[in-house]
């Protein structure tokens, strides 16, 4: 039977060995970890318990280090960002904000590979905006405690003002939510800040025979009338090969007529509206594409004439 001093000395020695093995196990590649000493190979129950305690202590220390590092980084980042940004005029600060945020966002389109904002997969409105769990704004730059409240508001204002927002071909209420609800809960009014929007419209919505569907398309466009003057609204028409017929041309003429009201409204409030047809690169449809583009230009001329008359 070992005396207490010898047992204590052996325990310390074993502790050092286990600590070394633990560190070696931690740093070795995964494929070689089975070489390291396993707890099942150690007979002394006290040492086995000590290994488990060591693992628990290391995990607890790692967690504390992670929390401390994040708190330190936030404090340093805020101090540096505030002292640096305060020295810059707003124009240069906007350049910084534009550099660290996205240039374009596709709204309500699950096929988007940039940032997907959908009501189904990634909710546009979240309970904790500007957090790590926010799929839209996961970056630390969005967080108030990192930038400071003043610069966080400026950054979000810049994001609204300089980001290009693309609305998909789907009909729905997404524009209404987007334009009138600030997802960052900062008291901002997105419709007064957003300056660049692209709205895509599928021709089967605009040029179908259903007056109800055409009216929904018109109402969707009229939602953008709340944008600030001189904002850009690009309307892109997605054409389909199935309507490259005389009936399709006639439906197009009728669709453009129902399109006149919202376009006139948007132009009257000072929004710069452009309407274009998505190009079909197939050779056999090039003539048909030119014909439809001519129809659109003729219709736009009629819209301008109507605006001048009123």
Coordinates of C-alpha atoms in Angstrom, one line a residue, residues 7-241:
X7 CA 0.3 8.5 -3.8
X8 CA 0.2 12.3 -4.0
X9 CA 3.4 12.5 -5.9
X10 CA 2.3 9.8 -8.3
X11 CA -1.0 11.6 -8.7
X12 CA 0.7 14.8 -9.6
X13 CA 2.9 12.9 -12.0
X14 CA -0.1 11.2 -13.5
X15 CA -1.9 14.5 -13.7
X16 CA 1.0 16.0 -15.7
X17 CA 1.0 13.0 -18.0
X18 CA -2.8 13.1 -18.5
X19 CA -2.6 16.8 -19.1
X20 CA 0.1 16.2 -21.7
X21 CA -1.9 13.4 -23.3
X22 CA -5.0 15.6 -23.3
X23 CA -3.2 18.4 -25.0
X24 CA -1.7 15.9 -27.5
X25 CA -5.1 14.4 -28.1
X26 CA -6.5 17.9 -28.6
X27 CA -3.9 18.9 -31.2
X28 CA -3.4 15.7 -33.1
X29 CA -5.4 15.2 -36.4
X30 CA -8.6 13.3 -36.0
X31 CA -7.2 10.2 -37.9
X32 CA -4.5 9.8 -35.3
X33 CA -6.4 10.4 -32.1
X34 CA -6.9 6.7 -31.4
X35 CA -3.2 6.6 -30.6
X36 CA -3.7 8.8 -27.5
X37 CA -4.3 7.3 -24.1
X38 CA -8.0 6.5 -23.5
X39 CA -9.6 6.7 -20.1
X40 CA -10.6 3.1 -20.3
X41 CA -6.9 2.1 -20.2
X42 CA -6.4 3.8 -16.8
X43 CA -7.3 1.6 -13.9
X44 CA -7.2 4.1 -11.0
X45 CA -10.8 5.5 -10.6
X46 CA -9.5 8.7 -9.1
X47 CA -7.4 9.5 -12.2
X48 CA -10.4 8.6 -14.4
X49 CA -12.5 11.0 -12.5
X50 CA -9.7 13.6 -12.7
X51 CA -9.6 13.2 -16.5
X52 CA -13.4 13.9 -16.7
X53 CA -13.0 16.8 -14.3
X54 CA -10.2 18.2 -16.5
X55 CA -12.3 17.9 -19.6
X56 CA -15.1 19.7 -17.8
X57 CA -12.8 22.4 -16.6
X58 CA -11.2 22.9 -20.0
X59 CA -14.7 23.1 -21.6
X60 CA -15.8 25.7 -18.9
X61 CA -12.6 27.7 -19.4
X62 CA -13.0 27.6 -23.2
X63 CA -16.6 29.0 -22.8
X64 CA -15.4 31.7 -20.4
X65 CA -12.6 32.6 -22.8
X66 CA -15.0 32.8 -25.7
X67 CA -17.4 35.1 -23.8
X68 CA -14.5 37.2 -22.6
X69 CA -13.0 37.5 -26.1
X70 CA -16.3 38.5 -27.6
X71 CA -16.9 41.1 -24.9
X72 CA -13.4 42.4 -25.4
X73 CA -13.7 42.5 -29.2
X74 CA -17.0 44.3 -29.0
X75 CA -15.5 46.9 -26.6
X76 CA -12.5 47.5 -28.8
X77 CA -14.5 47.5 -32.0
X78 CA -16.9 50.1 -30.6
X79 CA -14.1 52.3 -29.2
X80 CA -12.2 52.1 -32.5
X81 CA -15.2 52.5 -34.7
X82 CA -16.6 55.5 -32.8
X83 CA -13.3 57.3 -32.6
X84 CA -12.6 56.7 -36.3
X85 CA -16.1 57.3 -37.7
X86 CA -16.5 60.5 -35.8
X87 CA -13.5 61.9 -37.7
X88 CA -15.1 61.2 -41.0
X89 CA -17.8 63.3 -42.7
X90 CA -21.1 61.5 -43.4
X91 CA -20.3 61.1 -47.1
X92 CA -17.2 59.0 -46.2
X93 CA -19.0 57.1 -43.5
X94 CA -21.6 56.1 -46.1
X95 CA -18.8 54.7 -48.2
X96 CA -17.7 52.6 -45.3
X97 CA -21.2 51.4 -44.7
X98 CA -21.7 50.5 -48.3
X99 CA -18.4 48.5 -48.3
X100 CA -19.5 46.3 -45.4
X101 CA -23.1 45.7 -46.5
X102 CA -24.7 44.0 -49.5
X103 CA -25.1 45.7 -52.8
X104 CA -28.3 43.9 -53.7
X105 CA -31.1 41.9 -52.1
X106 CA -33.7 39.8 -53.8
X107 CA -37.0 39.9 -51.9
X108 CA -39.4 37.0 -51.8
X109 CA -37.5 34.7 -54.1
X110 CA -36.4 31.3 -52.7
X111 CA -34.0 30.9 -55.7
X112 CA -31.9 33.9 -54.8
X113 CA -28.3 33.0 -54.0
X114 CA -27.4 36.4 -52.4
X115 CA -29.8 37.0 -49.6
X116 CA -33.1 35.2 -49.5
X117 CA -35.9 37.1 -47.8
X118 CA -39.0 35.0 -48.0
X119 CA -42.0 34.7 -45.8
X120 CA -41.6 30.9 -45.8
X121 CA -38.0 30.0 -45.5
X122 CA -36.3 33.1 -44.0
X123 CA -38.9 35.4 -42.3
X124 CA -38.3 39.0 -43.2
X125 CA -39.3 40.0 -39.7
X126 CA -37.4 38.4 -36.8
X127 CA -37.6 38.8 -33.0
X128 CA -33.9 39.6 -32.6
X129 CA -32.7 41.9 -35.4
X130 CA -29.0 42.4 -35.9
X131 CA -28.0 39.3 -34.0
X132 CA -26.0 36.2 -34.9
X133 CA -29.3 34.3 -35.4
X134 CA -30.6 36.8 -37.9
X135 CA -30.2 35.2 -41.4
X136 CA -30.3 38.6 -43.1
X137 CA -28.0 40.6 -40.8
X138 CA -25.7 38.1 -39.1
X139 CA -22.6 40.4 -39.2
X140 CA -21.4 42.1 -36.1
X141 CA -21.5 45.4 -38.0
X142 CA -25.2 45.5 -37.7
X143 CA -25.3 45.3 -33.9
X144 CA -25.9 48.4 -31.8
X145 CA -23.5 47.3 -29.0
X146 CA -20.7 47.0 -31.6
X147 CA -21.1 50.2 -33.6
X148 CA -22.9 52.3 -31.1
X149 CA -26.5 53.4 -31.6
X150 CA -25.8 56.5 -33.7
X151 CA -23.6 54.7 -36.2
X152 CA -25.9 51.6 -36.3
X153 CA -28.8 53.8 -37.4
X154 CA -26.6 55.5 -40.0
X155 CA -25.5 52.1 -41.3
X156 CA -29.1 50.9 -41.7
X157 CA -30.1 54.1 -43.4
X158 CA -27.3 53.7 -45.8
X159 CA -28.3 50.1 -46.4
X160 CA -31.8 51.1 -47.3
X161 CA -30.6 54.0 -49.5
X162 CA -27.9 52.4 -51.5
X163 CA -28.9 48.7 -51.8
X164 CA -30.7 47.6 -54.9
X165 CA -33.8 45.6 -54.0
X166 CA -35.2 43.1 -56.5
X167 CA -38.8 42.0 -56.1
X168 CA -39.5 38.7 -57.8
X169 CA -42.3 37.8 -60.1
X170 CA -44.6 36.5 -57.4
X171 CA -47.7 38.5 -56.6
X172 CA -48.1 39.2 -52.9
X173 CA -48.1 41.6 -50.1
X174 CA -44.3 41.7 -49.6
X175 CA -43.8 45.2 -51.0
X176 CA -46.3 46.6 -48.5
X177 CA -44.4 45.0 -45.6
X178 CA -41.0 46.0 -46.9
X179 CA -41.8 49.6 -47.6
X180 CA -43.7 50.4 -44.4
X181 CA -42.2 48.2 -41.7
X182 CA -38.6 48.7 -40.5
X183 CA -37.3 45.2 -39.8
X184 CA -34.5 46.7 -37.7
X185 CA -36.9 48.3 -35.2
X186 CA -35.1 51.6 -35.4
X187 CA -38.1 53.8 -36.1
X188 CA -37.0 54.3 -39.7
X189 CA -39.3 54.7 -42.7
X190 CA -38.0 52.4 -45.5
X191 CA -40.1 54.0 -48.2
X192 CA -38.5 57.4 -47.6
X193 CA -35.0 55.9 -47.9
X194 CA -35.1 53.3 -50.6
X195 CA -34.0 54.6 -54.0
X196 CA -33.4 51.6 -56.2
X197 CA -36.0 48.9 -56.9
X198 CA -36.4 46.3 -59.6
X199 CA -39.8 44.7 -60.0
X200 CA -40.1 41.7 -62.2
X201 CA -43.4 40.7 -63.7
X202 CA -44.2 37.5 -65.5
X203 CA -46.2 38.0 -68.7
X204 CA -48.7 35.4 -67.8
X205 CA -49.7 37.7 -64.9
X206 CA -49.8 40.9 -67.0
X207 CA -51.1 39.7 -70.3
X208 CA -53.5 37.0 -69.3
X209 CA -57.2 37.4 -70.0
X210 CA -58.1 37.6 -66.3
X211 CA -58.9 41.2 -65.4
X212 CA -58.6 40.3 -61.7
X213 CA -55.0 39.2 -62.1
X214 CA -54.1 42.3 -64.1
X215 CA -55.6 44.5 -61.4
X216 CA -53.5 42.7 -58.8
X217 CA -50.4 43.5 -60.9
X218 CA -51.4 47.1 -61.2
X219 CA -52.0 47.4 -57.4
X220 CA -48.6 45.8 -56.7
X221 CA -46.9 48.5 -58.8
X222 CA -49.0 51.3 -57.2
X223 CA -47.6 50.3 -53.8
X224 CA -44.3 51.8 -54.9
X225 CA -45.8 55.3 -55.3
X226 CA -44.8 56.0 -51.7
X227 CA -41.1 56.0 -52.7
X228 CA -39.2 59.3 -52.4
X229 CA -39.1 61.4 -55.6
X230 CA -36.4 60.6 -58.0
X231 CA -36.2 57.0 -56.8
X232 CA -35.6 54.5 -59.6
X233 CA -38.1 51.7 -60.3
X234 CA -37.1 49.3 -63.1
X235 CA -40.0 47.1 -64.3
X236 CA -38.8 44.0 -66.1
X237 CA -41.2 41.9 -68.1
X238 CA -40.3 38.2 -68.3
X239 CA -41.6 36.9 -71.6
X240 CA -42.4 33.2 -72.3
X241 CA -42.2 31.3 -75.6

